[in-house]
XYZ file of C-alpha atoms in Angstrom:
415
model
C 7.481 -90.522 65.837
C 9.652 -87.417 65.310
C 7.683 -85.386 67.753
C 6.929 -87.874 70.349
C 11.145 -88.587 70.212
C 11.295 -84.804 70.471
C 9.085 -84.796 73.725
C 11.009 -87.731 75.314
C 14.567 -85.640 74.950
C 13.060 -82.790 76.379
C 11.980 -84.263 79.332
C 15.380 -86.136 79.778
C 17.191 -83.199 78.992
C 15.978 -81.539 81.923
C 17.199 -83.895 84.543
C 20.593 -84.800 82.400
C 21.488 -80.977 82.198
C 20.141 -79.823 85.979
C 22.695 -82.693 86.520
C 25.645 -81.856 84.220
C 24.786 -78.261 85.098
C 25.733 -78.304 88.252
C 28.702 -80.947 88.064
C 30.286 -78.974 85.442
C 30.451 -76.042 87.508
C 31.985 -77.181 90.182
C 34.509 -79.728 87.977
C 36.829 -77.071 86.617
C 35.830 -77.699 83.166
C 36.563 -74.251 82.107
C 39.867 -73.964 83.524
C 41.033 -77.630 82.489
C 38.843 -78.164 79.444
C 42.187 -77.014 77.164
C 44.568 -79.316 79.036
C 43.323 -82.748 78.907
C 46.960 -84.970 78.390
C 47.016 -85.658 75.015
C 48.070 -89.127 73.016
C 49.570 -89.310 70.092
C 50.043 -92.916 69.551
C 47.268 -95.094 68.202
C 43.865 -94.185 69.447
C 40.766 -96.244 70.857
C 38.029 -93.646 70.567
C 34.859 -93.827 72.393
C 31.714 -93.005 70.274
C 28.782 -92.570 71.475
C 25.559 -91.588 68.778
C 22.162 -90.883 69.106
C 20.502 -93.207 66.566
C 17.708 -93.106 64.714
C 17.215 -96.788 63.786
C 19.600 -99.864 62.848
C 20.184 -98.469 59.518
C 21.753 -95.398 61.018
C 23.491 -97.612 63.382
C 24.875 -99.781 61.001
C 26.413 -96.948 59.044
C 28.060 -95.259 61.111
C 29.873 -98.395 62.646
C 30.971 -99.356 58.842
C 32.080 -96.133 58.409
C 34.255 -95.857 61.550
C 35.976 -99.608 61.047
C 36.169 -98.423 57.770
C 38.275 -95.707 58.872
C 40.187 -97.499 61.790
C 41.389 -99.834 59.227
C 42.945 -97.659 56.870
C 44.310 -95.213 60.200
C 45.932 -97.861 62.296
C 43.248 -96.465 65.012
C 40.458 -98.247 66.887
C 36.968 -96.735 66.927
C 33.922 -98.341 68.647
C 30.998 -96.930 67.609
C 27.643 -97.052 70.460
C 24.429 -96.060 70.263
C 22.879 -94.828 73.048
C 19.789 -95.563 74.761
C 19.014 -92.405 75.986
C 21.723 -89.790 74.678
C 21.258 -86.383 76.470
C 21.000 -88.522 79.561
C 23.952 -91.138 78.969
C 26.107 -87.679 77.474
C 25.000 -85.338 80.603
C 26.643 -87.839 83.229
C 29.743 -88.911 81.393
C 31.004 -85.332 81.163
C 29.498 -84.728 85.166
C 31.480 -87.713 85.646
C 34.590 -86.708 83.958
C 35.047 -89.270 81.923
C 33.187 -88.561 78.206
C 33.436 -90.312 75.149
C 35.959 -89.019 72.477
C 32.871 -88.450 70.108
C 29.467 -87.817 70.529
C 26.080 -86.463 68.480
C 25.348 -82.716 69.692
C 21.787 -81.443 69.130
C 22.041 -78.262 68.296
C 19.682 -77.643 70.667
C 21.583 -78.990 73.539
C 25.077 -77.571 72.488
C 25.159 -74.180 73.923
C 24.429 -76.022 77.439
C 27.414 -78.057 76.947
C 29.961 -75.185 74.974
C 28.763 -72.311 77.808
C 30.627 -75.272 80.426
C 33.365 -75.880 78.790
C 32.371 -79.376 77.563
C 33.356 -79.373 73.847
C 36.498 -78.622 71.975
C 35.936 -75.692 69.721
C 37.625 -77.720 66.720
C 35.186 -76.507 64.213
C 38.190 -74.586 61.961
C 40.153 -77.544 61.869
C 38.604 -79.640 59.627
C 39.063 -78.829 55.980
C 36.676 -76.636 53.963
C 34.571 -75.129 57.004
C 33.124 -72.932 54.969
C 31.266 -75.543 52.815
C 29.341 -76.301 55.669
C 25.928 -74.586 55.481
C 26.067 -71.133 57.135
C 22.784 -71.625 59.102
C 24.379 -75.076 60.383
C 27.976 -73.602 61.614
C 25.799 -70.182 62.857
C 24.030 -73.231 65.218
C 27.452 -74.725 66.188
C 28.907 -71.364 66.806
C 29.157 -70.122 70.665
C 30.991 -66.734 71.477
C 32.109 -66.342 68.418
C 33.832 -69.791 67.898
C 32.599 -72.615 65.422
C 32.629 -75.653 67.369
C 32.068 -78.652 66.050
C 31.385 -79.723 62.023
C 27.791 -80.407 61.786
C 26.936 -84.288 61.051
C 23.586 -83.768 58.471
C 20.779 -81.298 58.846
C 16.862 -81.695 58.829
C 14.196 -78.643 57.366
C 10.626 -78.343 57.325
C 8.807 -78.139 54.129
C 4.774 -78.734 52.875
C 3.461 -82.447 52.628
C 0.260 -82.363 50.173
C -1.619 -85.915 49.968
C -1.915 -85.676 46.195
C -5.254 -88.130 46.270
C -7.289 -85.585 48.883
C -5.802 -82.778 47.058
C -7.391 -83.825 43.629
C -10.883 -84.855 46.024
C -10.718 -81.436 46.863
C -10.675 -80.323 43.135
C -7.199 -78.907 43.391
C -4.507 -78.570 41.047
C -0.452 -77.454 40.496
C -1.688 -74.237 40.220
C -3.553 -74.007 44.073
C 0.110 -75.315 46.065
C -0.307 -72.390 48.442
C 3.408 -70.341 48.064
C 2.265 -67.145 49.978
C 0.612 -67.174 53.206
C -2.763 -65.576 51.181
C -2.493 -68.170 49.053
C -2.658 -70.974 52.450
C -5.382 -69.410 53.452
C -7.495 -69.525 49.950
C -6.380 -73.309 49.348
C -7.256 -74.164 52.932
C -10.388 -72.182 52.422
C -11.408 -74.774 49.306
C -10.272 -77.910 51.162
C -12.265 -76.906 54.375
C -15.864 -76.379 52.014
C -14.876 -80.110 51.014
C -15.355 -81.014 54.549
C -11.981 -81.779 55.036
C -9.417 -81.066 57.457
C -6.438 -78.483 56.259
C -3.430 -78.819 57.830
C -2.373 -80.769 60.619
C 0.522 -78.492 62.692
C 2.442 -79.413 65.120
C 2.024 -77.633 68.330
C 5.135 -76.792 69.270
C 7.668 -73.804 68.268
C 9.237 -76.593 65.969
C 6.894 -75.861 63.506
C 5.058 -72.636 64.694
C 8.348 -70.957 64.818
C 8.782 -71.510 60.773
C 5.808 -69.223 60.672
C 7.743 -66.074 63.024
C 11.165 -66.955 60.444
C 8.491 -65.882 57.508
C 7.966 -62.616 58.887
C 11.585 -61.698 59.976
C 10.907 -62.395 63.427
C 12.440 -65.050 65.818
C 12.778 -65.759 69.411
C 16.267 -64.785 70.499
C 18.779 -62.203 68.453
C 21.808 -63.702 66.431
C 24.421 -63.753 68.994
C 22.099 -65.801 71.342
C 22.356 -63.037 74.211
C 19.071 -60.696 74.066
C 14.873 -62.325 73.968
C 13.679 -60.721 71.302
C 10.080 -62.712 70.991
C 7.483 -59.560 71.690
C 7.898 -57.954 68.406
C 5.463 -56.813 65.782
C 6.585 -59.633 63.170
C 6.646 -62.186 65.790
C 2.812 -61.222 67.305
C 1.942 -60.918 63.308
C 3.158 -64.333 62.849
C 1.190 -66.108 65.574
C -1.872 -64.125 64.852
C -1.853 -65.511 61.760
C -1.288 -69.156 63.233
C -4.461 -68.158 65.569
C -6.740 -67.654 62.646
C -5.849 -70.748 60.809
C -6.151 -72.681 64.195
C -9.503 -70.865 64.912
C -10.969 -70.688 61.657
C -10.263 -74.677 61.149
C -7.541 -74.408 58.332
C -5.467 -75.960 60.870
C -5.205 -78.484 63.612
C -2.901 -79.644 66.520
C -2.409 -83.829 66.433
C -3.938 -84.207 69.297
C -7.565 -83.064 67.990
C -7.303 -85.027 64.663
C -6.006 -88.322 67.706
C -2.872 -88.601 66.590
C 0.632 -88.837 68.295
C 2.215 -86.040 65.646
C 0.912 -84.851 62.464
C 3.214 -87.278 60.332
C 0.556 -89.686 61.798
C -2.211 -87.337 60.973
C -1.321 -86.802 57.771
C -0.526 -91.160 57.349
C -3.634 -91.770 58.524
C -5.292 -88.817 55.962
C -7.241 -86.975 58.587
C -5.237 -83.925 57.050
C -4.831 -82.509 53.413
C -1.073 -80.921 54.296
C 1.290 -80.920 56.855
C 4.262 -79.226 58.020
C 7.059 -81.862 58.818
C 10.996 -82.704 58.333
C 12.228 -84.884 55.725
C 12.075 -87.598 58.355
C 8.722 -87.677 57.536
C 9.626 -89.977 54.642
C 10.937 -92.626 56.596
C 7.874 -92.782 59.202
C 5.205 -93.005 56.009
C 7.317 -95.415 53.976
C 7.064 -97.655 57.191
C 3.451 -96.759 58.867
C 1.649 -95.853 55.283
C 3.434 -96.988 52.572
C 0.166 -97.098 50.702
C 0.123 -93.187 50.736
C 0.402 -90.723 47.497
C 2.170 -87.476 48.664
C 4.778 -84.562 47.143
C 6.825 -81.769 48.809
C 6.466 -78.274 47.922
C 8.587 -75.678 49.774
C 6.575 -73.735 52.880
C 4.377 -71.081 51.494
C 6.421 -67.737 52.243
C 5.580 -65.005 54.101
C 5.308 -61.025 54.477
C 9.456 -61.124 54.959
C 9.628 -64.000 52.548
C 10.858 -67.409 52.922
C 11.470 -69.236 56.230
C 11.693 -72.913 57.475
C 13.718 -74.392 60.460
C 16.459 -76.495 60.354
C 17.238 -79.471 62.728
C 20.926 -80.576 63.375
C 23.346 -82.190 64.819
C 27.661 -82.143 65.133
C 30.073 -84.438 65.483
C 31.121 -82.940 69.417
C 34.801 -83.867 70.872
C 34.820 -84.085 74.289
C 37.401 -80.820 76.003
C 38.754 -84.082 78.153
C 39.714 -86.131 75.368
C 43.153 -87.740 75.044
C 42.430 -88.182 71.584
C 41.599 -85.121 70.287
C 43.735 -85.188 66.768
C 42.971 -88.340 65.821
C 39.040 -87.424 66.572
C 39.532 -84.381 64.661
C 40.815 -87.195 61.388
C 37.409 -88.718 62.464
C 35.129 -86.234 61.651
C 36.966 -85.154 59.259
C 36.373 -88.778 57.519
C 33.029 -88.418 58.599
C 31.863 -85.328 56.987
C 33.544 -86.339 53.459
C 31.145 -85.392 50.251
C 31.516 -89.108 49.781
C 30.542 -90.629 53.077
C 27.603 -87.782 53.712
C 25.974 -89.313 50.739
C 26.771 -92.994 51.820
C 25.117 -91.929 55.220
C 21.980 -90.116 53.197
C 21.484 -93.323 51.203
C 21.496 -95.190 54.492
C 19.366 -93.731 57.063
C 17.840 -90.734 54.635
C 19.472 -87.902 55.988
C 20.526 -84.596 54.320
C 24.583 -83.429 53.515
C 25.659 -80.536 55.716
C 28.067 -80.217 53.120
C 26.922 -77.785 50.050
C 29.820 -79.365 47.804
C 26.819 -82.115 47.409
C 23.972 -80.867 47.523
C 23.944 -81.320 43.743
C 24.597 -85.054 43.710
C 22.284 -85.155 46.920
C 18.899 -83.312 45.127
C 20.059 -85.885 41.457
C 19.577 -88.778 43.570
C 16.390 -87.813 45.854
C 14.828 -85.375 43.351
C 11.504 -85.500 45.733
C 13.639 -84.114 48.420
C 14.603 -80.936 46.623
C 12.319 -78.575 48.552
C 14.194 -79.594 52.270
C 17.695 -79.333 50.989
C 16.583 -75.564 49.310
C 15.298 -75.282 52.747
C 18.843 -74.680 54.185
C 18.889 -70.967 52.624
C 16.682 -69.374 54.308
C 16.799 -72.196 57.613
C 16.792 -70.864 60.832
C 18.450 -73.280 63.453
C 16.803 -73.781 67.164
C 17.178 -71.339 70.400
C 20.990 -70.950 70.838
C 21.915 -70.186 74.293
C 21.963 -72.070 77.537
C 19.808 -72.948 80.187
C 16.567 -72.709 77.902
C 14.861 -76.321 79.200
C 11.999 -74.732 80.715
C 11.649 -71.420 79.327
C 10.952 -73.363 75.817
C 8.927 -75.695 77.911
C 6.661 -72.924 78.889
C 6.535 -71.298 75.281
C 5.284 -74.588 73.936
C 2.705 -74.691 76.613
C 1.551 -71.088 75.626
C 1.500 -72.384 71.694
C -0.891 -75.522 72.519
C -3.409 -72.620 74.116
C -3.134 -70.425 71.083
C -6.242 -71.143 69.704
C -8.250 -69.383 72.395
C -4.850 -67.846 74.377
C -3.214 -64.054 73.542
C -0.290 -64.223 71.515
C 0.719 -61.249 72.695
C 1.065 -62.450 76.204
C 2.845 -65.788 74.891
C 5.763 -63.574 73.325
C 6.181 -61.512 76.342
C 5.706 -64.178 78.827
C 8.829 -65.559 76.554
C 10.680 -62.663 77.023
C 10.572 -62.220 80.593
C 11.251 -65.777 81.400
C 13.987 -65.912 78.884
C 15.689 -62.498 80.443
C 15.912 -64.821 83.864
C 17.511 -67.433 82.089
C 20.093 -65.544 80.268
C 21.253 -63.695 83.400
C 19.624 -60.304 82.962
């Protein structure tokens, strides 16, 4: 589910932003972005969300009539069908919604153009926003926009395999020694490991555990062929080569959620979504979170996000400013987590957030040592290639795949 979705962006994303790429260029959003007439009376705003079900969809319509009512505004609330498409050619077109979902890992393609309002400071309390979540909303030095929820990656153990494998508490692998002795004990049961996703959304937690990662932190230099980084994914090539691990695709599944469901794996590496997919596909299934075993640098995992993004055209941009601000609440970020099972990007609830979903405790953690995805523009296919490189790491050079990321990433950064 989560991975295939994943895939399906991607590819969209590549035709919406080779679109909005070059409309935006030649649409003088940078000059005009700042100057869009504004309206103070009553607004309609436009919403437009990327949703992950009805539940989600539901929500977030309450919420905004919710807050129409009590503003004397109008806000309709639409999911789209295909939102990095729908979102590239409204703003190539000129004519965006007020409000829209921003993966962080489409926003520097839409900031570096101009596209967003960098209203981030405006709403109250920015600082109680996750660091690692404003740090992926943050573009030249500017916080954006105020991040909606957040996603991190933790350790799925299927508790009845674990015990078939004569495990206990004590083997929960918290170092990356420790994976490979636990994996080591499952693998002599005849059983499969781990199933890992084979893309740098999971690898990449493995290069944050050695102090490594894949650009530096002001988005501007490739900094992927480093000793931590070819550590990291040598290590990834022994568990893939010595069996402690496997991609979906050779345990025939779509992502290892599914892998995992379906109990061809002892552990996986997934985001909190993960609950949601099992409750639905498997509901049969016995599992716990543990945090992801640490490595050599420490702790790492990878956070998934998105932000409430005002258009730079808007003619509503105060009174979508109100709407965020309504949105991100401590209150309503826990009505939306109840909904649709998402995490608070605000740490003024994390508290109330971990007393309610005390199984969920390990992802939330997660945020303080998250790293957030590649931050700069014009990425698409240089993270295209880099996952292409990861699915041939069993018998492929990781040394090459770094550098190959370098190189192609120096192109795309201009220089």
């Amino acid at each position: 589910m989560a991975s295939r979705s994943l895939a399906r962006a991607a590819v969209a994303g590549l035709a919406a932003v080779a679109l909005f790429g070059s409309a935006a260029c030649g649409s003088g959003f940078n000059d005009s972005s700042g100057d869009a007439k504004q309206s103070s009376g009553p607004a309609n705003l436009q919403i437009l969300i990327g949703s992950s079900g009805d539940a989600e969809t539901k929500a977030v319509q309450d919420a905004a009539a919710k807050w129409a009512s009590s503003s004397g505004n109008q806000a309709t609330v639409t999911p789209a069908q295909d939102l990095v498409q729908q979102l590239g050619q409204a703003l190539a077109g000129g004519n965006p919604p007020d409000v829209f979902y921003v993966d962080a890992s489409r926003f520097a393609d839409y900031a570096s153009v101009g596209a967003l309002e960098p209203y981030g400071d405006k709403i109250s309390k920015p600082d109680d926003f996750y660091e690692s979540l404003r740090t992926a909303f943050s573009y030249d030095g500017k916080f954006y926009c105020a991040p909606k929820d957040f996603s991190t990656l933790a350790l799925q153990i299927n508790t009845d395999l674990w015990a078939k494998a004569g495990l206990t508490d004590a083997d929960v692998p918290t170092t990356w020694d420790q994976l490979t002795a636990t994996s080591q004990k499952i693998k002599a049961k005849g059983l499969v490991p781990l199933a890992l996703g084979d893309t740098r959304d999971r690898i990449g937690a493995f290069l944050v555990q050695n102090g490594g990662w894949l650009l530096s932190k002001d988005g501007k230099q490739p900094t992927a062929d480093t000793p931590e980084n070819l550590a990291a994914l040598q290590y990834v090539k022994t568990l893939l080569a010595s069996g402690y691990a496997r991609y979906p695709k050779q345990l025939d599944a779509g992502w290892s959620g599914e892998a995992f469901g379906k109990g061809k794996a002892v552990m996986t590496i997934e985001g909190n979504w993960i609950k949601g997919a099992l409750q639905n596909d498997f509901p049969k299934l016995k599992y716990k979170v543990a945090p992801l075993p640490a490595g050599p640098k420490g702790q790492g995992t990878l956070s998934f996000t998105n932000c409430w993004g005002i258009a730079a055209k808007s003619k509503f941009k105060d009174q979508a400013i109100k709407f965020v601000e309504a949105m991100t609440a401590g209150d309503q970020q826990m009505t939306f987590a109840k909904a649709f099972g998402v995490m608070p990007s605000r740490q003024s609830v994390r508290d109330q957030y971990t007393s309610a979903f005390p199984a969920d405790k390990p992802f939330i953690d997660g945020a303080a040592y998250a790293q957030g995805p590649v931050n700069a523009p014009k990425m698409d296919s240089v993270l295209g290639d880099l996952d292409t490189g990861l699915q041939g790491l069993t018998n492929g050079d990781p040394k090459t795949v770094l550098q190959n990321f370098d190189k192609n990433a120096k192109a795309a950064l201009g220089g």
